[in-house]
Short mmCIF file of N, CA and C in Angstrom, two decimals:
data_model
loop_
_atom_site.label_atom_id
_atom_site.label_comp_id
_atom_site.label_asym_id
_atom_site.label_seq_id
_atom_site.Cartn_x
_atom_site.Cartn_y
_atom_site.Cartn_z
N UNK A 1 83.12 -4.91 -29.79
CA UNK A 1 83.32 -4.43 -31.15
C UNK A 1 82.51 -3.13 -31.33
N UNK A 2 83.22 -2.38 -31.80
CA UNK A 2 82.47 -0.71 -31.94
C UNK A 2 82.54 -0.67 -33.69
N UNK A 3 81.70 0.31 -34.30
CA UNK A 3 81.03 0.80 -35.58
C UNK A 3 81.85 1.24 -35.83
N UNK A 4 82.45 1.31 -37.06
CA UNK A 4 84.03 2.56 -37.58
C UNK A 4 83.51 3.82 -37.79
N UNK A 5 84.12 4.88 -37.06
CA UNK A 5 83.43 6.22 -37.39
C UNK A 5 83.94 6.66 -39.08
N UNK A 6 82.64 7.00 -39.57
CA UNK A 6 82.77 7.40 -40.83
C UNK A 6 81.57 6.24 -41.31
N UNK A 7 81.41 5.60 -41.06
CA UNK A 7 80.03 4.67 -41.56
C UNK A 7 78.56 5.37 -40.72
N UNK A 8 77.35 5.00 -41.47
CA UNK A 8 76.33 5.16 -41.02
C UNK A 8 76.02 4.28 -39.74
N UNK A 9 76.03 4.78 -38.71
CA UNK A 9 75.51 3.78 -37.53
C UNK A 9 73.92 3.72 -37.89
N UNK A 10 73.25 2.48 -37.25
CA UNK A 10 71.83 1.82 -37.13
C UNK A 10 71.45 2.29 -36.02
N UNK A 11 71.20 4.18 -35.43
CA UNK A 11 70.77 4.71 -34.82
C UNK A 11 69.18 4.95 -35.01
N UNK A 12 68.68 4.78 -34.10
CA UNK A 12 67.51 5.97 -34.57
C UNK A 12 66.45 6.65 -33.58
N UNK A 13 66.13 7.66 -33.96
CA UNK A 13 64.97 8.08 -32.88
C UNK A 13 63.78 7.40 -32.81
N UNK A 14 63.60 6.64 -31.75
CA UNK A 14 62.21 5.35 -32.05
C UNK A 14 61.08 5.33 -31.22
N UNK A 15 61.41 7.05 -30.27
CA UNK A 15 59.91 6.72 -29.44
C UNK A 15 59.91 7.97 -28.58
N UNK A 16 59.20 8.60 -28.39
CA UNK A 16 59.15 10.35 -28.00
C UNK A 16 57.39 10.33 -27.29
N UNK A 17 58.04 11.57 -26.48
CA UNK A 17 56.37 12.04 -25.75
C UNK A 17 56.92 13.03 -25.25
N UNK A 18 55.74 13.41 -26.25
CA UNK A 18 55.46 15.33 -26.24
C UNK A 18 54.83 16.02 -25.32
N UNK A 19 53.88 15.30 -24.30
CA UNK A 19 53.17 16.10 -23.74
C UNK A 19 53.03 14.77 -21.98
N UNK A 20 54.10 14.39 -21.28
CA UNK A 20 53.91 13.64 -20.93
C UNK A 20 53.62 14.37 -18.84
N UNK A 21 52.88 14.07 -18.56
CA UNK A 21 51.93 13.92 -17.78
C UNK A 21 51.98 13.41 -16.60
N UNK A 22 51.63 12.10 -16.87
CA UNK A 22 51.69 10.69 -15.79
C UNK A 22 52.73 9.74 -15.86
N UNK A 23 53.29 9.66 -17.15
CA UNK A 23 53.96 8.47 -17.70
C UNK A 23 55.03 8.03 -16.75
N UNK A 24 55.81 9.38 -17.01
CA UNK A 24 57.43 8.57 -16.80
C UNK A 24 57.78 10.19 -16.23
N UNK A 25 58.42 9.79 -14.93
CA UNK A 25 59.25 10.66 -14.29
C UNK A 25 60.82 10.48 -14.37
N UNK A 26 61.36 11.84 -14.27
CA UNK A 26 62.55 11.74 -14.48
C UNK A 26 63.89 11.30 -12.85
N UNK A 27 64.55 11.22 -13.30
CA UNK A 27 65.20 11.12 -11.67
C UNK A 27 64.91 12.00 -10.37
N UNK A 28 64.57 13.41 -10.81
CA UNK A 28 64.56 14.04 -9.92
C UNK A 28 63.07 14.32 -9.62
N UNK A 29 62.27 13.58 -10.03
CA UNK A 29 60.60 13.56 -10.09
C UNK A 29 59.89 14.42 -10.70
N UNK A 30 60.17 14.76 -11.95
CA UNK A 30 59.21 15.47 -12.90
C UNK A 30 58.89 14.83 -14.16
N UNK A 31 57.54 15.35 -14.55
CA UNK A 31 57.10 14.68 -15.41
C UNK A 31 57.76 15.57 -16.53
N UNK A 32 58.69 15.07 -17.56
CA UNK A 32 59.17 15.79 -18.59
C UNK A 32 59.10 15.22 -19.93
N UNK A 33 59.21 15.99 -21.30
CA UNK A 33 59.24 14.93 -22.70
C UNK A 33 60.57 14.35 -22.72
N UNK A 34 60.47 13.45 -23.40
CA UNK A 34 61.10 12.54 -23.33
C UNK A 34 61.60 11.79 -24.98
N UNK A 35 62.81 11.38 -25.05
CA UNK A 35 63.14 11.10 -26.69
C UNK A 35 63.54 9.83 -26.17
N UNK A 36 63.68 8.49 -26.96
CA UNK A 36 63.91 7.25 -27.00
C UNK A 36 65.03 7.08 -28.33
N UNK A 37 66.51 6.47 -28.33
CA UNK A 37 67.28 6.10 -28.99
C UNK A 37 67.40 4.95 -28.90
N UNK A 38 67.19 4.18 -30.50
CA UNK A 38 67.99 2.77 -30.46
C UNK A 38 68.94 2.56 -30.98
N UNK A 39 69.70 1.66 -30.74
CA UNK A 39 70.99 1.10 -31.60
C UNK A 39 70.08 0.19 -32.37
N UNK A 40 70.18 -0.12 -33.00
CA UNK A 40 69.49 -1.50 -34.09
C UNK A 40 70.93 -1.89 -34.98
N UNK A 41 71.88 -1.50 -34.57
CA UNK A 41 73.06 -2.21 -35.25
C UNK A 41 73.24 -3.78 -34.25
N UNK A 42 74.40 -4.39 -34.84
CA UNK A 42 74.91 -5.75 -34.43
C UNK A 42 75.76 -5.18 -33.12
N UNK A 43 76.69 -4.17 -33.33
CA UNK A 43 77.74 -3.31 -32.45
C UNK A 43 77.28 -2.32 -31.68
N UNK A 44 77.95 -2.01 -30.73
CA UNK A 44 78.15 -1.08 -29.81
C UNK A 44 78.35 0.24 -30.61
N UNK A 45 77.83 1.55 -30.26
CA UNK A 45 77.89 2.55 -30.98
C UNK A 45 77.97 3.78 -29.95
N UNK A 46 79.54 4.18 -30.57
CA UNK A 46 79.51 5.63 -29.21
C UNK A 46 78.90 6.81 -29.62
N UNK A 47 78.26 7.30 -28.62
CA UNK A 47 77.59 8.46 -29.08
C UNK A 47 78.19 9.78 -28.97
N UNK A 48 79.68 9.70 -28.54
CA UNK A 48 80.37 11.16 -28.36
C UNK A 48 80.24 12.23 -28.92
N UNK A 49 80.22 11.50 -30.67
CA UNK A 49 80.06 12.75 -31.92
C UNK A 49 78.41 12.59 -32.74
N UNK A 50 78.03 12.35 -31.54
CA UNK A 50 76.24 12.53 -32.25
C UNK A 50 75.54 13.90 -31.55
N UNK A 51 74.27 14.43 -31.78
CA UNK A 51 74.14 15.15 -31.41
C UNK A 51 72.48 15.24 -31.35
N UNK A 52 72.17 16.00 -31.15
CA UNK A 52 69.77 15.64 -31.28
C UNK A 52 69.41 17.22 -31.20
N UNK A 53 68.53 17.51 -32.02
CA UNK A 53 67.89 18.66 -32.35
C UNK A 53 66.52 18.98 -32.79
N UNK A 54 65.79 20.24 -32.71
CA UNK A 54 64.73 19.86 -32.69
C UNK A 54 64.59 21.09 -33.40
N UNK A 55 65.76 21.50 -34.00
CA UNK A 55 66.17 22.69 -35.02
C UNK A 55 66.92 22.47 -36.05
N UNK A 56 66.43 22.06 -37.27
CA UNK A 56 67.11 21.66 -38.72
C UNK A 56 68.20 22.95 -39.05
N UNK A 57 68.14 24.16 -38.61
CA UNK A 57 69.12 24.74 -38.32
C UNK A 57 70.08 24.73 -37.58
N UNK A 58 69.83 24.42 -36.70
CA UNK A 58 71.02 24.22 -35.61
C UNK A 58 70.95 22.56 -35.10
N UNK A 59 71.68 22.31 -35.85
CA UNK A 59 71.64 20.33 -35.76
C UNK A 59 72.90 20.37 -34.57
N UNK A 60 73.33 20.65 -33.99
CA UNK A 60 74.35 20.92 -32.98
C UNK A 60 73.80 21.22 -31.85
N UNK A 61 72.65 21.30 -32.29
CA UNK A 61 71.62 22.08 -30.32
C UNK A 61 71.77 20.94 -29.34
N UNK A 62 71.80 19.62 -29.15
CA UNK A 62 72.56 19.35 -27.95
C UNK A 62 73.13 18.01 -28.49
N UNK A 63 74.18 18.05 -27.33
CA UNK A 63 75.61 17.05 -27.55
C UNK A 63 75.30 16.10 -27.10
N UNK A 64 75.10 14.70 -27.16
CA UNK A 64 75.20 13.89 -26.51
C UNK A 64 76.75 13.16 -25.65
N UNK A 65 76.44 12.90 -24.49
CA UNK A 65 77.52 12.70 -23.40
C UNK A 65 78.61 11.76 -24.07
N UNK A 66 79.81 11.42 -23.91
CA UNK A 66 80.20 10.45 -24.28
C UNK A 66 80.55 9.00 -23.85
N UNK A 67 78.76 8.37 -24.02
CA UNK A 67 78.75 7.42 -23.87
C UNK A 67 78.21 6.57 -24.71
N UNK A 68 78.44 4.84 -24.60
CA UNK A 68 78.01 3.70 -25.74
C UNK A 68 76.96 2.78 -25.25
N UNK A 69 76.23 2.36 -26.50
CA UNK A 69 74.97 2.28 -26.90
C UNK A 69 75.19 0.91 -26.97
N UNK A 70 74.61 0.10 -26.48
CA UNK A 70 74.74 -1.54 -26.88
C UNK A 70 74.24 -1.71 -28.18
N UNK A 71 74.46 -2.74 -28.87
CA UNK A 71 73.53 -3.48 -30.01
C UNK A 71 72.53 -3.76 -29.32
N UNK A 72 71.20 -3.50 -30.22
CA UNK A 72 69.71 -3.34 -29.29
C UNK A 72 69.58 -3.24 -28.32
N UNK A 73 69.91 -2.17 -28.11
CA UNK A 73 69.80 -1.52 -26.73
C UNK A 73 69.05 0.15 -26.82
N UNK A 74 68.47 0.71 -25.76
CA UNK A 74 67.81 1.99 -25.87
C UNK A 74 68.80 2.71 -25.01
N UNK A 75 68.38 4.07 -25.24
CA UNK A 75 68.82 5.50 -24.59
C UNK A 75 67.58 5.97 -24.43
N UNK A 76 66.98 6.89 -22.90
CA UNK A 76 66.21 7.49 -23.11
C UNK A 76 67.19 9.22 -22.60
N UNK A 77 66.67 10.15 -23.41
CA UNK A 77 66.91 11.76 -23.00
C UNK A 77 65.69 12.36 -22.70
N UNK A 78 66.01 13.03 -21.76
CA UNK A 78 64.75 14.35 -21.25
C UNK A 78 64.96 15.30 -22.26
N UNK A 79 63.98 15.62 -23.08
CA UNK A 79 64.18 17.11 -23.51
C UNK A 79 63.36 18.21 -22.67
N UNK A 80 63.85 18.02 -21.95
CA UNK A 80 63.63 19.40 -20.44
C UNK A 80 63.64 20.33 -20.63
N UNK A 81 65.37 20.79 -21.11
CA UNK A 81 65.70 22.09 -20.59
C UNK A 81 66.62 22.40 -19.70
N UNK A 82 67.16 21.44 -18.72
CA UNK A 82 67.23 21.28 -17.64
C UNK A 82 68.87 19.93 -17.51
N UNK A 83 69.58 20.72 -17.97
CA UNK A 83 71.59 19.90 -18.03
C UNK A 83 71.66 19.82 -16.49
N UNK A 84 71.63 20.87 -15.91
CA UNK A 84 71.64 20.75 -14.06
C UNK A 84 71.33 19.55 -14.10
N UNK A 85 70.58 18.56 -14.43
CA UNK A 85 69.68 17.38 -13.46
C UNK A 85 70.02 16.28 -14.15
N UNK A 86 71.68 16.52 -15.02
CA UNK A 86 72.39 15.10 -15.76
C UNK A 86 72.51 15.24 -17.14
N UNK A 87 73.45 14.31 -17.37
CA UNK A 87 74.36 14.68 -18.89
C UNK A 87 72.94 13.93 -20.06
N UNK A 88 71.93 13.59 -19.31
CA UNK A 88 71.11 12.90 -19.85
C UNK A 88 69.85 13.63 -20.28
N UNK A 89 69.96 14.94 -19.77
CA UNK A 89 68.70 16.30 -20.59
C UNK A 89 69.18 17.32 -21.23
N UNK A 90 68.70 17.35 -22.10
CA UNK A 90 68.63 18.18 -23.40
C UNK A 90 68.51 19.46 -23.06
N UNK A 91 68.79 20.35 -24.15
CA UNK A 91 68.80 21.64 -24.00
C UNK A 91 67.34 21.85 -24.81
N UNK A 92 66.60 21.25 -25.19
CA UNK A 92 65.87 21.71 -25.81
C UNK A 92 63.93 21.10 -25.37
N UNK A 93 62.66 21.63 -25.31
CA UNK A 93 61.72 21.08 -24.66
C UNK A 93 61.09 20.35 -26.13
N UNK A 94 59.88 19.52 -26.60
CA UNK A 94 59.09 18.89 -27.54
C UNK A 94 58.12 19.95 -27.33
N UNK A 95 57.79 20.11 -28.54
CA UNK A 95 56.48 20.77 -28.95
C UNK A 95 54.87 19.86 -28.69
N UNK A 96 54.50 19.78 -28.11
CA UNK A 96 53.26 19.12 -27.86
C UNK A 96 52.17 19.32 -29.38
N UNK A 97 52.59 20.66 -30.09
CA UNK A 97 51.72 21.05 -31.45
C UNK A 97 52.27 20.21 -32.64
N UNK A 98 53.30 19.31 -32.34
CA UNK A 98 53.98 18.94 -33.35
C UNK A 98 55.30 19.76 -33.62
N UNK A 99 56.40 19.03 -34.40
CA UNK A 99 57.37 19.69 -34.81
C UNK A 99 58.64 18.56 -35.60
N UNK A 100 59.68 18.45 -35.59
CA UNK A 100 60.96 17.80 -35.92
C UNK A 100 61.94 17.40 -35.05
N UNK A 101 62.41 16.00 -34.95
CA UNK A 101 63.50 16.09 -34.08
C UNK A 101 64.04 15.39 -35.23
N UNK A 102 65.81 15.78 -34.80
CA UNK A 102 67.12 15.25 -36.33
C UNK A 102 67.96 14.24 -35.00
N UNK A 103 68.44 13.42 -35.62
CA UNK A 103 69.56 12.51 -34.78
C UNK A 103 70.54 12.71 -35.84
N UNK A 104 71.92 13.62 -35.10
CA UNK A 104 73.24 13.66 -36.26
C UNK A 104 74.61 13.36 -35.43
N UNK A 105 75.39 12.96 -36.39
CA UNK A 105 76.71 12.69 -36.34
C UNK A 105 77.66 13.27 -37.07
N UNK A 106 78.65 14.01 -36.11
CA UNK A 106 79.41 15.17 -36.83
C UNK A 106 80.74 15.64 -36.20
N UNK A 107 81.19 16.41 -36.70
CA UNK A 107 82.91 16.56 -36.30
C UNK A 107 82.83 18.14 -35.92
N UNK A 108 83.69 19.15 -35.85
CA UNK A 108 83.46 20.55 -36.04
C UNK A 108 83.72 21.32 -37.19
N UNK A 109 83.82 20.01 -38.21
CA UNK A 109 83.85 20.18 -39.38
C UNK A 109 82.73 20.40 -40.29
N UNK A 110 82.03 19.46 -40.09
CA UNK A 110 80.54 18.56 -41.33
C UNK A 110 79.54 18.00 -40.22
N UNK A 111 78.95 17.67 -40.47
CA UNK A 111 77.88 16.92 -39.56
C UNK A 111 77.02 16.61 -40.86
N UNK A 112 76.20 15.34 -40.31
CA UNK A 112 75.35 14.19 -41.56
C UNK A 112 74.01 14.13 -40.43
N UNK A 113 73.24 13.93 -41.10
CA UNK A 113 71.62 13.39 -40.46
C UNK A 113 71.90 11.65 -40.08
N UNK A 114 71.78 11.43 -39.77
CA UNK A 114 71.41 9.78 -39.08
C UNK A 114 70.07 8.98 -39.02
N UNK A 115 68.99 10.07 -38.28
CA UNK A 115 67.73 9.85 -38.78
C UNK A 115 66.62 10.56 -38.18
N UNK A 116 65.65 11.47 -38.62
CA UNK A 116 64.93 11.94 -38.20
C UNK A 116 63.13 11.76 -38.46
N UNK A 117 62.33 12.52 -37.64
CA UNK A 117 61.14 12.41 -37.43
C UNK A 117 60.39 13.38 -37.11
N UNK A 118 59.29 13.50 -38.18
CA UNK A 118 58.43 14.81 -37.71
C UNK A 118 56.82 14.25 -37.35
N UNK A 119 56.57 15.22 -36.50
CA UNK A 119 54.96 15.05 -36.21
C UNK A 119 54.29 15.65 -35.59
N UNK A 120 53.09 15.57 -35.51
CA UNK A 120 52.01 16.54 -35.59
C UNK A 120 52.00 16.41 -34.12
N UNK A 121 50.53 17.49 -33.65
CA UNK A 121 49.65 16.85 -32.01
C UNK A 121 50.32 15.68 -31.69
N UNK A 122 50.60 15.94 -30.32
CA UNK A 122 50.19 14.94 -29.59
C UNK A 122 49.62 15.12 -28.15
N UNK A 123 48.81 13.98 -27.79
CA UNK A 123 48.27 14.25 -26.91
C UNK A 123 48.42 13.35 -25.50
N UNK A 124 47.99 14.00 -24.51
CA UNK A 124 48.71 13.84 -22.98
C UNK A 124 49.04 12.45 -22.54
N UNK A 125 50.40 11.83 -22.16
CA UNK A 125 50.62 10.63 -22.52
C UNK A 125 50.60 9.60 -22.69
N UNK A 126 50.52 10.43 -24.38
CA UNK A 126 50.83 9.45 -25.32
C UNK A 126 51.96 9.01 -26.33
N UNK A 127 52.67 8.09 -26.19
CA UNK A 127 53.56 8.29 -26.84
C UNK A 127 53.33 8.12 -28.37
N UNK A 128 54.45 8.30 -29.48
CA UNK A 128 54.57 8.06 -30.30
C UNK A 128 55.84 7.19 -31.17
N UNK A 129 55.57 6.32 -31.53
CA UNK A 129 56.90 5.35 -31.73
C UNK A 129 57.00 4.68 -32.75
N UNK A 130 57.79 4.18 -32.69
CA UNK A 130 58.60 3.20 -34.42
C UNK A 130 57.99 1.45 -34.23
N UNK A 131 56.89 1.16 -35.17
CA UNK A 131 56.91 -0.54 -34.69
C UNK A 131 57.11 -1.20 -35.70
N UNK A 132 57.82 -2.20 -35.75
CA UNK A 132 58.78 -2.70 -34.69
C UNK A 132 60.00 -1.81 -34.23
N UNK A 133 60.86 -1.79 -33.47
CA UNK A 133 62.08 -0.57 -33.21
C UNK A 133 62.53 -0.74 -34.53
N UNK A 134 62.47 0.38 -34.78
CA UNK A 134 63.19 0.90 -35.88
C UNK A 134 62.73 1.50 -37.51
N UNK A 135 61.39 0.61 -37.00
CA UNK A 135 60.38 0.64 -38.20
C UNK A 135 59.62 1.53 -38.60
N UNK A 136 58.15 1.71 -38.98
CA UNK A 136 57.18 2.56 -39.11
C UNK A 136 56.65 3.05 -37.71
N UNK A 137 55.95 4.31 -38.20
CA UNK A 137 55.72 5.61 -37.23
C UNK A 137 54.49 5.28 -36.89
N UNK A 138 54.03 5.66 -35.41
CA UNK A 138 52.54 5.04 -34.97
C UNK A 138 52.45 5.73 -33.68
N UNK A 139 51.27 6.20 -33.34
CA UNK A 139 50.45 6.03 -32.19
C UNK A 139 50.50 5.07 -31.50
N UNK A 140 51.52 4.88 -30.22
CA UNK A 140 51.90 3.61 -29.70
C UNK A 140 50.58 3.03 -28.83
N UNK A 141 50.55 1.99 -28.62
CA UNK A 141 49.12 1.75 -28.15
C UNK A 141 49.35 1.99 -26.33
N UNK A 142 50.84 1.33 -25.78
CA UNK A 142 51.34 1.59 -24.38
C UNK A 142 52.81 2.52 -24.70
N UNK A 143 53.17 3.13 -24.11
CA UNK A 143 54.61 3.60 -24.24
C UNK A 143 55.53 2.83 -23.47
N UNK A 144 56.35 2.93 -24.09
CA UNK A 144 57.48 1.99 -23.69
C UNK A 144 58.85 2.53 -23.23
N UNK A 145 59.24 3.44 -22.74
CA UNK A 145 60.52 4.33 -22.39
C UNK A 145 61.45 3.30 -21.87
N UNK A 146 62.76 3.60 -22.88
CA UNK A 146 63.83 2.89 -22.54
C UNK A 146 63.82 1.09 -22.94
N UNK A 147 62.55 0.73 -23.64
CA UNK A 147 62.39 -0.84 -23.76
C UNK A 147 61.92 -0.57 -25.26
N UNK A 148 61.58 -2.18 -25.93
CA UNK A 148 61.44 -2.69 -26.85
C UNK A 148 59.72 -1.79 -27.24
N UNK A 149 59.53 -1.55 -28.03
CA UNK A 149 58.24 -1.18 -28.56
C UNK A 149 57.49 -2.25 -28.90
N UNK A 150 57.98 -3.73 -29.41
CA UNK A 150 57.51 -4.69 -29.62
C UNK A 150 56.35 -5.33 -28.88
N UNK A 151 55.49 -5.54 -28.96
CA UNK A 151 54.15 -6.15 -28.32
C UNK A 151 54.13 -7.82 -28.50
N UNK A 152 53.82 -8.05 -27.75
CA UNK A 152 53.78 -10.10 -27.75
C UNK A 152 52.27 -10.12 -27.15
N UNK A 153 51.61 -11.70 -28.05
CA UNK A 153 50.30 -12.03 -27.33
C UNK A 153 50.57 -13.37 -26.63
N UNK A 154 49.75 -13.13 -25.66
CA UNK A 154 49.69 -14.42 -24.86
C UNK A 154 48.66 -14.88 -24.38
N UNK A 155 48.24 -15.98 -24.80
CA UNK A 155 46.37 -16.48 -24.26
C UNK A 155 45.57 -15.49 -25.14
N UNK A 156 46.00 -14.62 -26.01
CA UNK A 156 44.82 -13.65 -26.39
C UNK A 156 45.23 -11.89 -26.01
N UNK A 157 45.90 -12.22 -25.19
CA UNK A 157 45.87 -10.84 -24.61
C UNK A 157 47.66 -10.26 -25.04
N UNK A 158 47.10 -8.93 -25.63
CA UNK A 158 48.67 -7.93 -25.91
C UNK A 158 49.41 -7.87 -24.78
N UNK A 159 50.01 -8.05 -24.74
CA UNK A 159 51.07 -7.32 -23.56
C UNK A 159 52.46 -6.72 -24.38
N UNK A 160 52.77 -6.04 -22.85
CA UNK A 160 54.20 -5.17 -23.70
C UNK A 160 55.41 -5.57 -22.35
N UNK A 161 56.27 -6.38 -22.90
CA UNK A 161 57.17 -6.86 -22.26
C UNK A 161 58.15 -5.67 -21.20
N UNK A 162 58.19 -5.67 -19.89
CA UNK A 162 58.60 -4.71 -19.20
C UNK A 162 60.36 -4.96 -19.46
N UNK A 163 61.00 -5.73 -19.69
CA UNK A 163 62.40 -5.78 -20.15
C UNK A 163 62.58 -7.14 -21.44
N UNK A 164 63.39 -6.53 -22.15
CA UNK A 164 63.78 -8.10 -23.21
C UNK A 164 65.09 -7.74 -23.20
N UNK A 165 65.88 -9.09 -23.43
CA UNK A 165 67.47 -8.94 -22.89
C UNK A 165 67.70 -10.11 -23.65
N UNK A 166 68.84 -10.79 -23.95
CA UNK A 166 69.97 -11.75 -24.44
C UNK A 166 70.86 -11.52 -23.86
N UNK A 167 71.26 -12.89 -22.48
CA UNK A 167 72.35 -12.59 -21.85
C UNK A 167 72.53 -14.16 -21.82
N UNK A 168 74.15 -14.18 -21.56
CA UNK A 168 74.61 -15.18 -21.40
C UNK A 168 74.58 -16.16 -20.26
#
């Protein structure tokens, strides 16, 4: 079951690193920033006519591929620079000083905001994210690329679950 285009999809930008370091390498082994998308809808949501920017002027600065998003499920994008190295990096790099990224959905007609996020510094990685997915903005305590931001205790001790899934 897919979202009817023309409704608001339960997209959102839920977890970014601006200045990343050590964290997370990309396929081709560089350390690059990095943007985190969730679905938080019930449905599958295609991302053909969405788009991510890090320019409130130009909300069109890059296309996302046309592909679909499970219900709770993540996307991670490189904002690199760097399309050569997959339909999965951005045309555009994160400001490490802070700045804006927009998540939109649009035709070559109109285009609408979906949901965006601004912020200040950040510093070497560290991410910054939505807790619970989808929720309020935070200084993540571990980063989580491509997984649940959600934290579980056990015996006492935080942990951050390396995959969460519902499968049959």
């Amino acid at each position: 079951q897919f979202r009817v285009i023309g409704s608001k999809p339960r997209l959102f930008v839920n977890e970014l690193m601006a200045a990343n370091d050590t964290t997370l390498r990309d396929p081709d082994g560089e350390a690059e920033d990095w943007i985190e998308i969730y679905n938080g809808d019930s449905v599958s949501i295609g991302l053909g006519s969405c788009y991510l920017s890090d320019n409130f002027s130009n909300a069109r600065k890059w296309k996302f591929p046309d592909t679909t998003i499970a219900a709770g499920n993540f996307l991670l994008i490189w904002a690199d620079e760097d399309s050569n190295q997959g339909p999965l990096h951005a045309m555009f790099k994160l400001s490490r000083d802070g700045e804006r990224v927009g998540l939109y959905r649009g035709d070559s007609v109109s285009i609408a905001l979906i949901d965006t996020v601004s912020f200040g510094y950040q510093q070497t990685d560290v991410s910054y994210g939505r807790m619970p997915d989808g929720g309020g903005w935070q200084i993540m305590p571990r980063a989580t690329p491509g997984y649940s931001n959600v934290l579980t205790t056990v015996s006492g001790n935080t942990l951050t679950p390396n995959r969460f899934a519902l499968e049959q």
